[in-house]
Amino acid sequence: MALDAAVADRLRPDRPRLLPAVAVVIAAALLAVGGDVVGLLARESGAAPAGDTAGPLVAVLVLGAWLLADAPYAFVVGQVGLVVGLDGGPSSTPIAQAALVGILVADVAAAHRGGDRVRTALVAAATALLLFAIVEYGASTPVAAAAVLVVTALVGYTIHRYERLRLGLVGEAG
Amino acid sequence: MQPTRRTWAVVLLAVAAAVAAWLFDRPALLAATAGLGAWLVAAAYGFLRSVAAVDDALSVGVSVAPERAIVGEPVAVTLRTAPVSTDATATVRLRFPPSLSTDASPADATVRLLGDVGAETTVPVTAPVAGEFTIPSPVLDVTGPGGFFEQTVTRGPTATLSAIPRHPDDLNLGGSDREAATLEGAYREDRRSRGTEPAEIREYVPGETADRIDWNATARLADTYVREFEVESAIEARFVLDARTASRTGRAGETPLDYLREVALGLLELSRDRQDPVGLAVVDDDGVCDLEAPQTRRAGYERIRRRLRSLEADPQPDRRPARRRPSGPSPALSRAGRCSSRTTETGERSGTPSTRPAARAGRSSCFSPRRSSSRRTHWRTCPPPTSVTASSSGSGTTWTPSTASPSSRSTPARPVGPWRSTPPNSPPDRSTPT
């Protein structure tokens, strides 16, 4: 019953589903059918592939998470699958990473129309590039983690304050 | 911009991924944190665009019909919105002050903004008490796509509803409700007195006192002359309203108190137009319960008007016992207790005598209007309170001051002042008010 409701919510007519669905299918295909590509990239970078069944399994999990929950959860499932199942990372599996990030970008962009769709997609892609750069060039894992969280919080708070200024709510409580 | 629980869940997921990357020393997990952070930023930006677009295109109207209604009668409050095309879920809902009552559910008072057609809803409300009610601006609720962010902001105009007590239908008194063209009780402009502005010189009439003779004119002319002066002073009046139980009995809207209130409201408008000082005293079963010193300020007129409107026909059951002052020159004032009034929506409450200047000075004023030269205010200790009584007849309504206390009824009630209404066919009274 809960499953039916969740799937219906994902696929309800008023929800823009085409773009996120295409993104998820592409990501799942890359993880499953293109497991050799991922494995090859991982092998060349020194990471050992966990096996032939890891790719299809991660792809199914990503699809299931997207249908049952939302795009962020599918993205996290794919990331965990890359780390645990394929034993890869951001630098070792760039194609899979790009596919997973594409799920998020498509999700936020599909929620808007016209010029806002393009702007939102650009903001998502640019922010992702910035944060991934912080992760890639971070001195250590704790520092990189803290930096990612702080930058995200600062940018989000800036948007929040600008919204209050835009709506004339500056000075009011909240 | 308020994050919802779904947003906080994503935030928690990102933080958990960062903590896991640190604990298990797997930097690859930071990719999840970075991706979720980018998604959160993009979602917030997209919501900002949506809210700004809705706010720019929003057009809200609130109307009240009728704007003046009898207490307890339903009033239709209508909310209209223009079409707004948005990818977010935007609704506009009416808010009502707690002093207004309605049976409508919150959904009935809410419209959803649509892209192709305007929305409208009408909610019936009633005012249980008299007064001025302000319906605040509607509230705009915007929920972003996916329900990750929401924002609530007030937009649109306010509306005002004036609830008036049920009043008699057969009383035609100008001023109170602007329903009559005849303002009975207006004093004549040809009144003469001992002022400083000369008006005319006329011949002496036997019987007049000698001090009114203008000796300069008499010396130049053959006869004796008297110089008249224009009236310069304002007519200071104080309404003493009988709000005792006997005045509150009768059919709804036709109690003696309803008539008295309408008369007082009409006179108040009359005095307000002429900027005459007006005071108010309300007498209930406990004595003089409310005092307003005569004044000409706009706030004073408005306070008296609200006080008159807030007088309910039904006596309040939870009366406090009469409060006695330990000492004081005015027994009527010392008997003052709590007025049987109800607070209006504007928060105006009748003051107790102890809070009024006149009460602090231990004195009360009389009903009789007194002419005050310049801006001086005359006070004198009051005999038992005088009330305004009204009676309605087929030819019109006449109302004269009379004494409220049975012990003082031996004093002849003399119609005085500018508020005395005369029958249509009666000769004009040219006597000068005392």
Coordinates of C-alpha atoms in Angstrom, one line a residue:
Chain A
M1 CA 0.0 0.0 0.0
A2 CA 2.7 2.4 1.0
L3 CA 4.7 1.3 -2.1
D4 CA 1.8 2.0 -4.4
A5 CA 1.3 5.4 -2.9
A6 CA 5.0 6.3 -3.2
V7 CA 5.2 5.1 -6.8
A8 CA 2.0 7.0 -7.6
D9 CA 3.4 10.1 -6.1
R10 CA 6.6 9.7 -8.2
L11 CA 4.6 9.1 -11.4
R12 CA 1.6 11.4 -10.8
P13 CA 0.6 13.4 -13.9
D14 CA 1.2 16.9 -12.4
R15 CA 4.7 16.1 -11.4
P16 CA 7.3 16.8 -14.1
R17 CA 8.8 13.3 -14.3
L18 CA 10.2 13.0 -17.7
L19 CA 13.5 14.7 -17.2
P20 CA 14.3 13.1 -13.8
A21 CA 13.2 9.7 -15.1
V22 CA 15.5 9.9 -18.1
A23 CA 18.4 11.0 -15.8
V24 CA 17.8 8.1 -13.4
V25 CA 17.5 5.6 -16.3
I26 CA 20.8 6.8 -17.8
A27 CA 22.5 6.6 -14.4
A28 CA 21.2 3.1 -13.8
A29 CA 22.2 2.0 -17.2
L30 CA 25.7 3.3 -16.7
L31 CA 26.0 1.6 -13.4
A32 CA 24.5 -1.7 -14.6
V33 CA 25.1 -2.3 -18.3
G34 CA 28.2 -0.1 -18.3
G35 CA 29.7 -1.8 -15.4
D36 CA 32.6 -2.7 -17.5
V37 CA 33.3 1.0 -18.1
V38 CA 33.1 1.8 -14.4
G39 CA 35.2 -1.2 -13.6
L40 CA 37.7 -0.3 -16.3
L41 CA 38.1 3.2 -14.9
A42 CA 38.4 1.9 -11.4
R43 CA 40.9 -0.6 -12.4
E44 CA 43.0 1.9 -14.3
S45 CA 42.9 4.2 -11.2
G46 CA 44.0 1.3 -9.0
A47 CA 40.6 0.5 -7.4
A48 CA 39.6 -3.1 -7.7
P49 CA 36.1 -3.9 -8.9
A50 CA 34.0 -5.9 -6.5
G51 CA 32.5 -8.2 -9.1
D52 CA 30.2 -8.3 -12.2
T53 CA 27.0 -8.2 -10.2
A54 CA 27.7 -5.1 -8.3
G55 CA 26.8 -2.7 -11.1
P56 CA 23.3 -4.1 -11.8
L57 CA 22.6 -4.3 -8.1
V58 CA 23.5 -0.7 -7.5
A59 CA 21.4 0.3 -10.6
V60 CA 18.4 -1.5 -9.2
L61 CA 18.9 0.2 -5.8
V62 CA 19.1 3.6 -7.3
L63 CA 16.0 3.1 -9.3
G64 CA 14.2 1.8 -6.3
A65 CA 15.3 4.7 -4.1
W66 CA 14.1 7.2 -6.8
L67 CA 10.7 5.6 -7.0
L68 CA 10.2 5.2 -3.3
A69 CA 11.8 8.3 -1.9
D70 CA 13.3 11.1 -3.9
A71 CA 16.2 12.1 -6.1
P72 CA 18.6 12.9 -3.2
Y73 CA 18.1 9.5 -1.7
A74 CA 18.7 7.8 -5.1
F75 CA 21.9 9.9 -5.4
V76 CA 23.1 8.8 -1.9
V77 CA 22.3 5.2 -2.7
G78 CA 24.4 5.5 -5.9
Q79 CA 27.2 7.1 -4.0
V80 CA 27.3 4.4 -1.4
G81 CA 27.1 1.8 -4.1
L82 CA 30.1 3.3 -5.8
V83 CA 32.1 3.2 -2.6
V84 CA 31.0 -0.1 -1.2
G85 CA 30.0 -2.1 -4.3
L86 CA 32.4 -0.8 -6.9
D87 CA 35.1 0.4 -4.5
G88 CA 35.5 3.6 -6.4
G89 CA 35.4 7.3 -5.7
P90 CA 34.8 10.7 -7.2
S91 CA 38.0 10.7 -9.1
S92 CA 38.0 7.0 -10.1
T93 CA 34.5 6.9 -11.6
P94 CA 33.8 10.2 -13.2
I95 CA 31.2 8.9 -15.6
A96 CA 29.2 7.3 -12.8
Q97 CA 29.5 10.5 -10.7
A98 CA 28.4 12.6 -13.6
A99 CA 25.4 10.3 -14.1
L100 CA 24.4 10.5 -10.4
V101 CA 24.9 14.3 -10.3
G102 CA 22.7 14.4 -13.4
I103 CA 19.9 12.9 -11.3
L104 CA 20.0 15.8 -8.9
V105 CA 20.3 18.5 -11.6
A106 CA 17.5 17.1 -13.5
D107 CA 15.3 16.9 -10.4
V108 CA 15.7 20.5 -9.4
A109 CA 15.5 21.8 -13.0
A110 CA 12.4 19.8 -13.8
A111 CA 10.5 21.5 -11.0
H112 CA 10.6 24.8 -12.8
R113 CA 9.6 26.2 -16.2
G114 CA 11.1 28.4 -18.8
G115 CA 14.1 30.5 -17.9
D116 CA 14.0 29.4 -14.2
R117 CA 14.6 25.8 -15.3
V118 CA 17.9 26.7 -17.0
R119 CA 19.0 29.0 -14.2
T120 CA 18.3 26.4 -11.5
A121 CA 20.2 23.8 -13.5
L122 CA 23.1 26.1 -13.9
V123 CA 23.1 26.9 -10.2
A124 CA 23.0 23.2 -9.3
A125 CA 25.8 22.3 -11.7
A126 CA 28.0 25.2 -10.6
T127 CA 27.5 24.5 -6.9
A128 CA 28.3 20.8 -7.5
L129 CA 31.5 21.7 -9.3
L130 CA 32.5 24.0 -6.5
L131 CA 31.8 21.4 -3.8
F132 CA 33.4 18.6 -5.7
A133 CA 36.5 20.7 -6.1
I134 CA 36.6 21.2 -2.4
V135 CA 36.4 17.5 -1.9
E136 CA 39.0 16.8 -4.5
Y137 CA 41.5 19.3 -3.2
G138 CA 40.7 19.1 0.5
A139 CA 43.7 18.7 2.8
S140 CA 42.1 15.9 4.7
T141 CA 38.8 14.2 5.0
P142 CA 37.5 16.1 8.1
V143 CA 38.6 19.4 6.7
A144 CA 37.0 18.7 3.4
A145 CA 33.8 17.6 5.1
A146 CA 33.6 20.7 7.3
A147 CA 34.4 22.9 4.3
V148 CA 31.6 21.4 2.2
L149 CA 29.1 21.8 5.0
V150 CA 30.1 25.3 5.8
V151 CA 30.0 26.5 2.2
T152 CA 26.7 24.9 1.7
A153 CA 25.3 26.5 4.8
L154 CA 26.7 30.0 3.9
V155 CA 25.3 29.9 0.4
G156 CA 21.9 28.7 1.6
Y157 CA 21.7 31.4 4.3
T158 CA 22.6 34.0 1.8
I159 CA 19.7 32.9 -0.4
H160 CA 17.5 33.0 2.6
R161 CA 18.4 36.5 3.5
Y162 CA 18.1 37.7 0.0
E163 CA 14.6 36.3 -0.2
R164 CA 13.6 38.1 2.9
L165 CA 15.0 41.3 1.5
R166 CA 13.2 40.7 -1.8
L167 CA 9.9 40.2 -0.1
G168 CA 10.3 43.1 2.2
L169 CA 10.5 41.0 5.3
V170 CA 13.7 42.4 6.6
G171 CA 13.2 43.5 10.2
E172 CA 10.3 41.2 10.9
A173 CA 10.7 38.2 13.2
G174 CA 11.9 35.0 11.7
Chain B
M1 CA 12.0 30.7 3.4
Q2 CA 11.2 27.9 5.8
P3 CA 12.7 24.5 5.2
T4 CA 10.2 21.6 5.6
R5 CA 10.8 18.3 7.2
R6 CA 11.8 16.8 3.8
T7 CA 14.5 19.4 3.5
W8 CA 15.8 18.7 7.0
A9 CA 15.9 15.0 6.1
V10 CA 18.2 15.8 3.2
V11 CA 20.4 18.0 5.3
L12 CA 20.7 15.2 7.8
L13 CA 21.6 12.8 5.0
A14 CA 24.4 15.1 3.9
V15 CA 25.8 15.5 7.3
A16 CA 25.6 11.7 7.9
A17 CA 27.5 11.1 4.7
A18 CA 30.2 13.6 5.8
V19 CA 30.4 12.0 9.2
A20 CA 30.7 8.5 7.7
A21 CA 33.4 9.7 5.4
W22 CA 35.4 11.0 8.4
L23 CA 34.7 7.9 10.6
F24 CA 35.4 5.3 8.0
D25 CA 38.1 7.3 6.3
R26 CA 36.4 7.1 2.9
P27 CA 36.7 10.4 1.2
A28 CA 34.6 9.1 -1.7
L29 CA 31.5 9.4 0.6
L30 CA 32.1 13.2 0.6
A31 CA 30.8 13.2 -3.0
A32 CA 27.4 12.4 -1.5
T33 CA 27.7 15.4 0.8
A34 CA 28.8 17.7 -2.0
G35 CA 26.0 16.5 -4.3
L36 CA 23.3 16.9 -1.7
G37 CA 24.7 20.4 -0.8
A38 CA 24.5 21.4 -4.5
W39 CA 21.0 20.1 -4.7
L40 CA 19.9 22.0 -1.5
V41 CA 21.4 25.3 -2.9
A42 CA 19.7 24.8 -6.2
A43 CA 16.4 24.0 -4.6
A44 CA 16.6 27.1 -2.4
Y45 CA 17.4 29.2 -5.4
G46 CA 14.6 27.8 -7.4
F47 CA 12.2 28.4 -4.6
L48 CA 13.4 32.0 -4.4
R49 CA 12.6 32.5 -8.0
S50 CA 9.2 31.0 -7.6
V51 CA 8.3 33.1 -4.6
A52 CA 9.5 36.3 -6.3
A53 CA 7.5 35.6 -9.4
V54 CA 4.3 35.0 -7.3
D55 CA 4.8 38.1 -5.3
D56 CA 5.3 40.2 -8.4
A57 CA 2.2 38.9 -10.1
L58 CA -0.1 38.7 -7.1
S59 CA -3.2 40.9 -7.0
V60 CA -5.5 40.5 -4.0
G61 CA -8.7 42.3 -3.2
V62 CA -10.8 42.1 0.0
S63 CA -14.3 43.5 0.1
V64 CA -16.9 43.6 2.9
A65 CA -20.6 43.8 2.1
P66 CA -22.1 45.6 3.7
E67 CA -19.5 47.7 5.4
R68 CA -21.9 48.7 8.1
A69 CA -24.0 46.0 9.6
I70 CA -26.1 45.4 12.6
V71 CA -24.6 43.4 15.4
G72 CA -25.2 39.7 14.8
E73 CA -26.2 40.0 11.2
P74 CA -24.0 38.2 8.7
V75 CA -21.6 40.1 6.6
A76 CA -20.0 38.7 3.4
V77 CA -16.3 39.0 3.2
T78 CA -15.0 38.3 -0.3
L79 CA -11.5 37.5 -1.3
R80 CA -10.5 37.8 -5.0
T81 CA -7.2 37.0 -6.6
A82 CA -6.0 37.6 -10.2
P83 CA -4.5 34.7 -12.2
V84 CA -0.9 33.9 -11.3
S85 CA 1.1 31.4 -13.3
T86 CA 3.6 29.7 -11.1
D87 CA 5.3 26.3 -10.7
A88 CA 4.8 26.5 -6.9
T89 CA 1.7 25.8 -4.9
A90 CA 0.4 29.2 -3.9
T91 CA -2.7 29.9 -1.8
V92 CA -4.2 33.1 -0.3
R93 CA -6.3 32.9 2.8
L94 CA -8.4 35.3 4.7
R95 CA -7.7 36.1 8.4
F96 CA -10.3 37.3 10.8
P97 CA -9.8 39.0 14.2
P98 CA -10.9 36.9 17.1
S99 CA -13.7 39.3 17.8
L100 CA -15.4 38.3 14.6
S101 CA -17.1 34.9 14.4
T102 CA -17.6 32.7 11.5
D103 CA -18.6 29.1 10.8
A104 CA -16.5 28.8 7.7
S105 CA -13.6 26.4 7.8
P106 CA -10.1 27.5 6.9
A107 CA -10.4 25.8 3.6
D108 CA -13.5 28.0 2.8
A109 CA -11.4 31.1 3.4
T110 CA -8.6 30.0 1.2
V111 CA -8.2 30.2 -2.6
R112 CA -5.5 28.7 -4.7
L113 CA -3.8 30.8 -7.2
L114 CA -4.4 29.5 -10.7
G115 CA -2.6 30.4 -13.9
D116 CA -5.5 30.9 -16.2
V117 CA -8.4 32.2 -14.1
G118 CA -8.8 34.3 -11.0
A119 CA -10.0 32.8 -7.8
E120 CA -12.7 34.0 -5.4
T121 CA -14.2 33.0 -2.2
T122 CA -16.8 34.5 0.1
V123 CA -17.0 33.9 3.8
P124 CA -19.9 35.0 6.0
V125 CA -18.9 36.5 9.3
T126 CA -20.8 38.1 12.2
A127 CA -19.8 40.7 14.7
P128 CA -21.1 39.7 18.1
V129 CA -20.4 43.1 19.6
A130 CA -20.5 46.6 18.3
G131 CA -17.4 48.4 17.1
E132 CA -15.0 48.9 14.3
F133 CA -13.3 45.7 13.1
T134 CA -10.3 45.6 10.8
I135 CA -9.9 42.5 8.7
P136 CA -6.2 42.1 8.3
S137 CA -4.4 41.6 5.1
P138 CA -4.7 38.1 3.6
V139 CA -1.9 35.6 4.0
L140 CA 0.0 34.3 1.0
D141 CA 1.3 30.7 1.4
V142 CA 3.8 29.5 -1.1
T143 CA 5.1 25.9 -1.1
G144 CA 7.9 25.1 -3.5
P145 CA 7.9 22.3 -6.0
G146 CA 8.4 19.0 -4.1
G147 CA 7.4 20.6 -0.8
F148 CA 11.0 21.3 0.3
F149 CA 10.6 25.0 1.1
E150 CA 7.6 27.2 2.1
Q151 CA 7.0 30.8 2.8
T152 CA 4.2 32.7 4.4
V153 CA 3.8 36.5 3.9
T154 CA 0.9 38.9 4.3
R155 CA -0.2 40.6 1.1
G156 CA -3.2 42.6 0.0
P157 CA -5.3 45.3 1.6
T158 CA -7.2 45.4 4.8
A159 CA -10.9 45.8 5.1
T160 CA -13.0 47.5 7.8
L161 CA -16.3 46.4 9.1
S162 CA -18.4 48.6 11.3
A163 CA -20.9 46.9 13.5
I164 CA -23.5 49.0 15.0
P165 CA -26.0 48.1 17.6
R166 CA -29.6 47.3 16.7
H167 CA -31.4 50.6 16.7
P168 CA -34.9 51.7 16.4
D169 CA -36.4 52.0 12.9
D170 CA -38.8 54.7 13.7
L171 CA -36.3 57.2 15.1
N172 CA -35.2 59.8 12.6
L173 CA -32.4 61.7 14.0
G174 CA -29.8 63.4 11.9
G175 CA -26.2 62.9 12.3
S176 CA -25.9 59.5 13.9
D177 CA -26.1 57.5 10.8
R178 CA -26.4 60.2 8.2
E179 CA -29.9 59.1 7.5
A180 CA -31.7 62.4 8.0
A181 CA -31.3 65.7 6.5
T182 CA -32.9 67.6 9.3
L183 CA -30.6 68.3 12.2
E184 CA -33.1 69.0 15.0
G185 CA -31.6 70.9 17.8
A186 CA -29.2 73.2 15.9
Y187 CA -28.9 76.4 17.7
R188 CA -29.7 79.6 15.8
E189 CA -27.0 81.7 14.4
D190 CA -28.9 85.0 15.3
R191 CA -28.4 84.4 19.0
R192 CA -27.0 87.4 20.7
S193 CA -25.1 87.6 23.9
R194 CA -22.5 89.6 25.8
G195 CA -19.6 88.8 23.8
T196 CA -16.8 91.0 22.3
E197 CA -17.8 90.9 18.6
P198 CA -20.4 93.7 18.0
A199 CA -23.4 92.5 16.0
E200 CA -26.0 95.3 15.9
I201 CA -27.5 98.1 17.8
R202 CA -31.2 98.1 18.5
E203 CA -33.5 100.1 20.5
Y204 CA -33.9 99.5 24.2
V205 CA -36.9 97.4 25.1
P206 CA -38.5 98.2 28.5
G207 CA -37.7 95.5 30.9
E208 CA -34.0 95.1 29.9
T209 CA -31.4 95.8 32.5
A210 CA -29.6 99.1 32.4
D211 CA -26.2 97.5 32.1
R212 CA -27.1 96.5 28.5
I213 CA -27.6 100.0 27.3
D214 CA -24.9 101.3 25.0
W215 CA -24.4 104.8 26.4
N216 CA -22.3 106.0 23.5
A217 CA -24.9 105.3 21.0
T218 CA -27.6 106.6 23.3
A219 CA -25.7 109.8 23.7
R220 CA -25.4 110.3 19.9
L221 CA -29.0 109.4 19.1
A222 CA -32.3 110.5 20.5
D223 CA -33.4 107.1 21.9
T224 CA -31.9 104.6 24.1
Y225 CA -30.1 101.8 22.4
V226 CA -28.7 98.5 23.3
R227 CA -25.7 96.9 21.6
E228 CA -25.8 93.2 20.8
F229 CA -22.9 91.0 20.4
E230 CA -22.4 87.8 18.5
V231 CA -22.2 84.6 20.3
E232 CA -18.6 83.5 20.5
S233 CA -18.6 80.7 22.9
A234 CA -19.1 77.1 22.1
I235 CA -22.0 75.2 23.6
E236 CA -20.5 72.8 26.1
A237 CA -22.7 69.8 26.6
R238 CA -22.5 66.6 28.5
F239 CA -24.7 63.7 27.8
V240 CA -25.9 61.8 30.8
L241 CA -27.1 58.5 29.6
D242 CA -29.5 56.4 31.6
A243 CA -28.2 52.9 31.2
R244 CA -30.0 51.4 34.1
T245 CA -31.9 48.1 33.9
A246 CA -35.2 49.8 33.2
S247 CA -33.7 51.4 30.1
R248 CA -32.5 48.0 28.8
T249 CA -35.8 46.3 28.8
G250 CA -37.8 45.9 25.7
R251 CA -37.6 44.4 22.3
A252 CA -34.3 44.1 20.7
G253 CA -33.4 47.4 19.1
E254 CA -36.3 49.2 20.6
T255 CA -35.3 49.6 24.2
P256 CA -35.2 53.0 25.7
L257 CA -31.5 52.7 25.8
D258 CA -31.4 52.2 22.0
Y259 CA -33.4 55.4 21.6
L260 CA -31.1 57.2 24.0
R261 CA -28.1 56.0 22.2
E262 CA -29.3 57.1 18.8
V263 CA -30.2 60.5 20.2
A264 CA -26.8 60.9 21.8
L265 CA -25.0 59.7 18.6
G266 CA -26.9 62.3 16.6
L267 CA -26.1 65.1 19.0
L268 CA -22.6 64.0 19.1
E269 CA -22.3 64.4 15.4
L270 CA -24.0 67.7 15.6
S271 CA -21.5 68.9 18.2
R272 CA -18.6 67.4 16.3
D273 CA -19.5 69.3 13.2
R274 CA -19.5 72.6 15.2
Q275 CA -16.6 71.6 17.3
D276 CA -18.5 72.1 20.5
P277 CA -17.1 70.3 23.6
V278 CA -19.0 67.2 24.5
G279 CA -18.8 65.0 27.5
L280 CA -20.4 61.8 28.5
A281 CA -21.6 60.2 31.7
V282 CA -23.3 56.9 31.8
V283 CA -25.5 56.0 34.7
D284 CA -26.3 52.4 35.5
D285 CA -27.7 50.7 38.5
D286 CA -24.5 51.3 40.4
G287 CA -24.4 55.0 39.8
V288 CA -22.3 57.0 37.5
C289 CA -20.0 54.5 35.9
D290 CA -18.4 56.3 33.1
L291 CA -17.2 59.9 32.8
E292 CA -15.8 61.7 29.8
A293 CA -14.9 65.3 30.4
P294 CA -16.1 67.7 27.7
Q295 CA -13.5 68.1 25.0
T296 CA -13.3 69.0 21.4
R297 CA -10.5 66.7 20.3
R298 CA -11.2 64.2 17.5
A299 CA -10.1 61.3 19.7
G300 CA -12.5 62.5 22.4
Y301 CA -15.5 62.5 20.0
E302 CA -14.4 59.1 18.7
R303 CA -14.1 57.7 22.2
I304 CA -17.5 58.9 23.2
R305 CA -19.0 57.5 20.0
R306 CA -17.4 54.1 20.6
R307 CA -18.5 54.2 24.2
L308 CA -22.1 54.9 23.1
R309 CA -22.0 52.1 20.5
S310 CA -20.6 49.7 23.0
L311 CA -23.5 50.0 25.3
E312 CA -25.3 46.8 25.1
A313 CA -29.0 46.4 25.6
D314 CA -28.6 43.3 27.8
P315 CA -27.3 43.9 31.3
Q316 CA -24.2 42.0 32.2
P317 CA -24.8 39.4 34.8
D318 CA -21.4 39.6 36.4
R319 CA -21.6 43.0 37.8
R320 CA -19.2 44.0 40.4
P321 CA -20.6 45.5 43.6
A322 CA -20.5 49.3 43.7
R323 CA -17.2 50.6 44.7
R324 CA -17.1 53.2 47.3
R325 CA -14.5 55.9 47.7
P326 CA -13.4 56.5 51.2
S327 CA -14.1 60.2 50.9
G328 CA -15.3 62.6 48.2
P329 CA -17.6 65.4 47.6
S330 CA -19.8 63.6 45.0
P331 CA -21.9 60.7 46.3
A332 CA -23.0 60.0 42.8
L333 CA -19.4 59.7 41.7
S334 CA -18.4 57.6 44.6
R335 CA -21.1 55.1 43.8
A336 CA -19.5 54.5 40.5
G337 CA -18.9 50.9 39.7
R338 CA -18.1 48.9 36.8
C339 CA -19.9 49.8 33.6
S340 CA -21.8 47.2 31.8
S341 CA -19.9 47.8 28.7
R342 CA -18.0 45.4 26.6
T343 CA -14.6 46.1 25.1
T344 CA -14.7 46.8 21.4
E345 CA -12.3 45.4 18.9
T346 CA -10.3 48.5 19.0
G347 CA -9.5 47.9 22.6
E348 CA -11.4 50.9 23.9
R349 CA -12.8 50.3 27.3
S350 CA -14.8 52.7 29.3
G351 CA -12.7 54.2 32.0
T352 CA -13.6 54.1 35.6
P353 CA -14.2 57.4 37.3
S354 CA -11.0 57.1 39.2
T355 CA -9.0 57.3 35.9
R356 CA -10.7 60.4 34.7
P357 CA -9.6 63.9 35.5
A358 CA -13.0 64.9 36.7
A359 CA -13.1 61.9 39.0
R360 CA -9.7 62.5 40.3
A361 CA -10.8 66.0 41.2
G362 CA -13.8 64.5 43.0
R363 CA -16.4 66.3 40.9
S364 CA -18.8 65.7 38.2
S365 CA -20.5 67.8 35.7
C366 CA -24.0 68.5 35.0
F367 CA -26.1 67.7 32.0
S368 CA -27.0 71.3 31.4
P369 CA -25.0 72.8 28.7
R370 CA -23.1 75.8 29.7
R371 CA -21.7 78.5 27.6
S372 CA -18.1 78.8 28.0
S373 CA -16.3 81.9 27.0
S374 CA -13.0 81.3 25.2
R375 CA -11.7 77.8 26.1
R376 CA -12.5 77.7 29.7
T377 CA -14.4 74.7 31.0
H378 CA -16.9 75.2 33.7
W379 CA -17.5 72.4 36.2
R380 CA -19.8 72.3 39.0
T381 CA -20.9 69.6 41.4
C382 CA -23.7 67.7 40.0
P383 CA -27.0 67.0 41.6
P384 CA -28.4 63.5 41.1
P385 CA -27.7 62.6 37.5
T386 CA -29.9 63.8 34.8
S387 CA -30.8 61.6 31.9
V388 CA -31.9 62.1 28.4
T389 CA -35.3 60.5 27.8
A390 CA -36.7 60.0 24.4
S391 CA -40.2 59.2 23.3
S392 CA -41.4 58.5 19.9
S393 CA -44.6 59.6 18.4
G394 CA -46.2 59.5 15.1
S395 CA -45.3 63.0 14.2
G396 CA -41.7 62.7 15.2
T397 CA -39.5 62.1 18.1
T398 CA -39.1 64.5 20.9
W399 CA -36.7 64.1 23.7
T400 CA -36.0 66.3 26.6
P401 CA -33.7 66.1 29.6
S402 CA -35.3 64.8 32.8
T403 CA -34.0 63.9 36.1
A404 CA -32.8 60.4 36.7
S405 CA -33.2 60.2 40.4
P406 CA -36.7 59.9 41.8
S407 CA -35.8 62.2 44.6
S408 CA -35.0 65.0 42.2
R409 CA -38.1 64.6 40.0
S410 CA -39.7 67.5 41.9
T411 CA -37.3 69.8 40.1
P412 CA -39.1 70.9 36.9
A413 CA -37.4 69.4 33.9
R414 CA -36.8 72.3 31.7
P415 CA -35.9 71.6 28.1
V416 CA -32.7 73.3 27.6
G417 CA -29.7 73.3 25.3
P418 CA -29.2 72.8 21.6
W419 CA -30.3 69.2 21.8
R420 CA -33.9 69.8 22.5
S421 CA -35.9 68.7 19.6
T422 CA -39.1 70.6 18.9
P423 CA -42.1 69.4 17.1
P424 CA -42.2 70.5 13.5
N425 CA -45.0 73.0 14.0
S426 CA -43.9 74.6 17.3
P427 CA -42.6 78.1 17.3
P428 CA -38.9 78.6 17.6
D429 CA -37.6 79.1 21.0
R430 CA -35.4 82.1 21.2
S431 CA -34.5 81.8 24.8
T432 CA -30.9 81.7 25.7
P433 CA -29.8 78.4 27.2
T434 CA -28.7 78.7 30.8

